[in-house]
CSV table of C-alpha atoms in Angstrom, one decimal:
chain,number,residue,atom,x,y,z
A,21,UNK,CA,0.0,0.0,0.0
A,22,UNK,CA,2.9,2.4,0.8
A,23,UNK,CA,4.4,1.9,-2.7
A,24,UNK,CA,1.0,2.5,-4.4
A,25,UNK,CA,0.5,5.9,-2.6
A,26,UNK,CA,4.1,6.9,-3.5
A,27,UNK,CA,5.7,6.5,-0.1
A,28,UNK,CA,9.1,5.1,0.6
A,29,UNK,CA,8.8,1.4,1.4
A,30,UNK,CA,10.8,1.5,4.7
A,31,UNK,CA,9.6,-0.1,8.0
A,32,UNK,CA,8.7,3.2,9.7
A,33,UNK,CA,6.6,4.4,6.8
A,34,UNK,CA,4.9,1.1,6.3
A,35,UNK,CA,4.1,0.7,10.0
A,36,UNK,CA,2.7,4.3,10.2
A,37,UNK,CA,0.4,3.6,7.2
A,38,UNK,CA,-0.7,0.3,8.7
A,39,UNK,CA,-1.6,2.1,11.9
A,40,UNK,CA,-3.7,4.7,10.1
A,41,UNK,CA,-5.5,1.9,8.1
A,42,UNK,CA,-6.3,0.1,11.4
A,43,UNK,CA,-7.8,3.4,12.7
A,44,UNK,CA,-10.0,3.6,9.6
A,45,UNK,CA,-11.2,0.1,10.2
A,46,UNK,CA,-12.2,1.0,13.7
A,47,UNK,CA,-14.2,4.0,12.4
A,48,UNK,CA,-15.9,1.8,9.8
A,49,UNK,CA,-14.5,3.5,6.7
A,50,UNK,CA,-12.3,0.6,5.7
A,51,UNK,CA,-12.7,-3.1,6.0
A,52,UNK,CA,-9.9,-5.6,6.6
A,53,UNK,CA,-10.9,-8.8,4.9
A,54,UNK,CA,-7.6,-10.6,5.9
A,55,UNK,CA,-4.6,-9.4,7.9
A,56,UNK,CA,-3.1,-6.6,5.9
A,57,UNK,CA,-5.8,-6.5,3.2
A,58,UNK,CA,-7.7,-3.2,3.3
A,59,UNK,CA,-10.7,-2.2,1.2
A,60,UNK,CA,-13.4,0.4,1.4
A,61,UNK,CA,-16.2,-0.6,3.8
A,62,UNK,CA,-19.7,-1.2,2.4
A,63,UNK,CA,-21.6,2.0,2.0
A,64,UNK,CA,-18.5,4.2,1.7
A,65,UNK,CA,-18.2,6.1,-1.6
A,66,UNK,CA,-15.1,5.5,-3.7
A,67,UNK,CA,-13.3,8.1,-5.8
A,68,UNK,CA,-15.8,10.2,-7.7
A,69,UNK,CA,-18.7,8.7,-5.8
A,70,UNK,CA,-19.1,11.4,-3.2
A,71,UNK,CA,-21.5,14.3,-3.2
């Protein structure tokens, strides 16, 4: 995920991004289907799907 968003793939950056993704899971914005696999949660608009 870090490489896709243009971040350096170093342990500190990857861990920070994972931590942020876990917070989004807790808020219901993102779903984690398997450890380390994050997707938009149901009912959350994707790019261009907002109002």
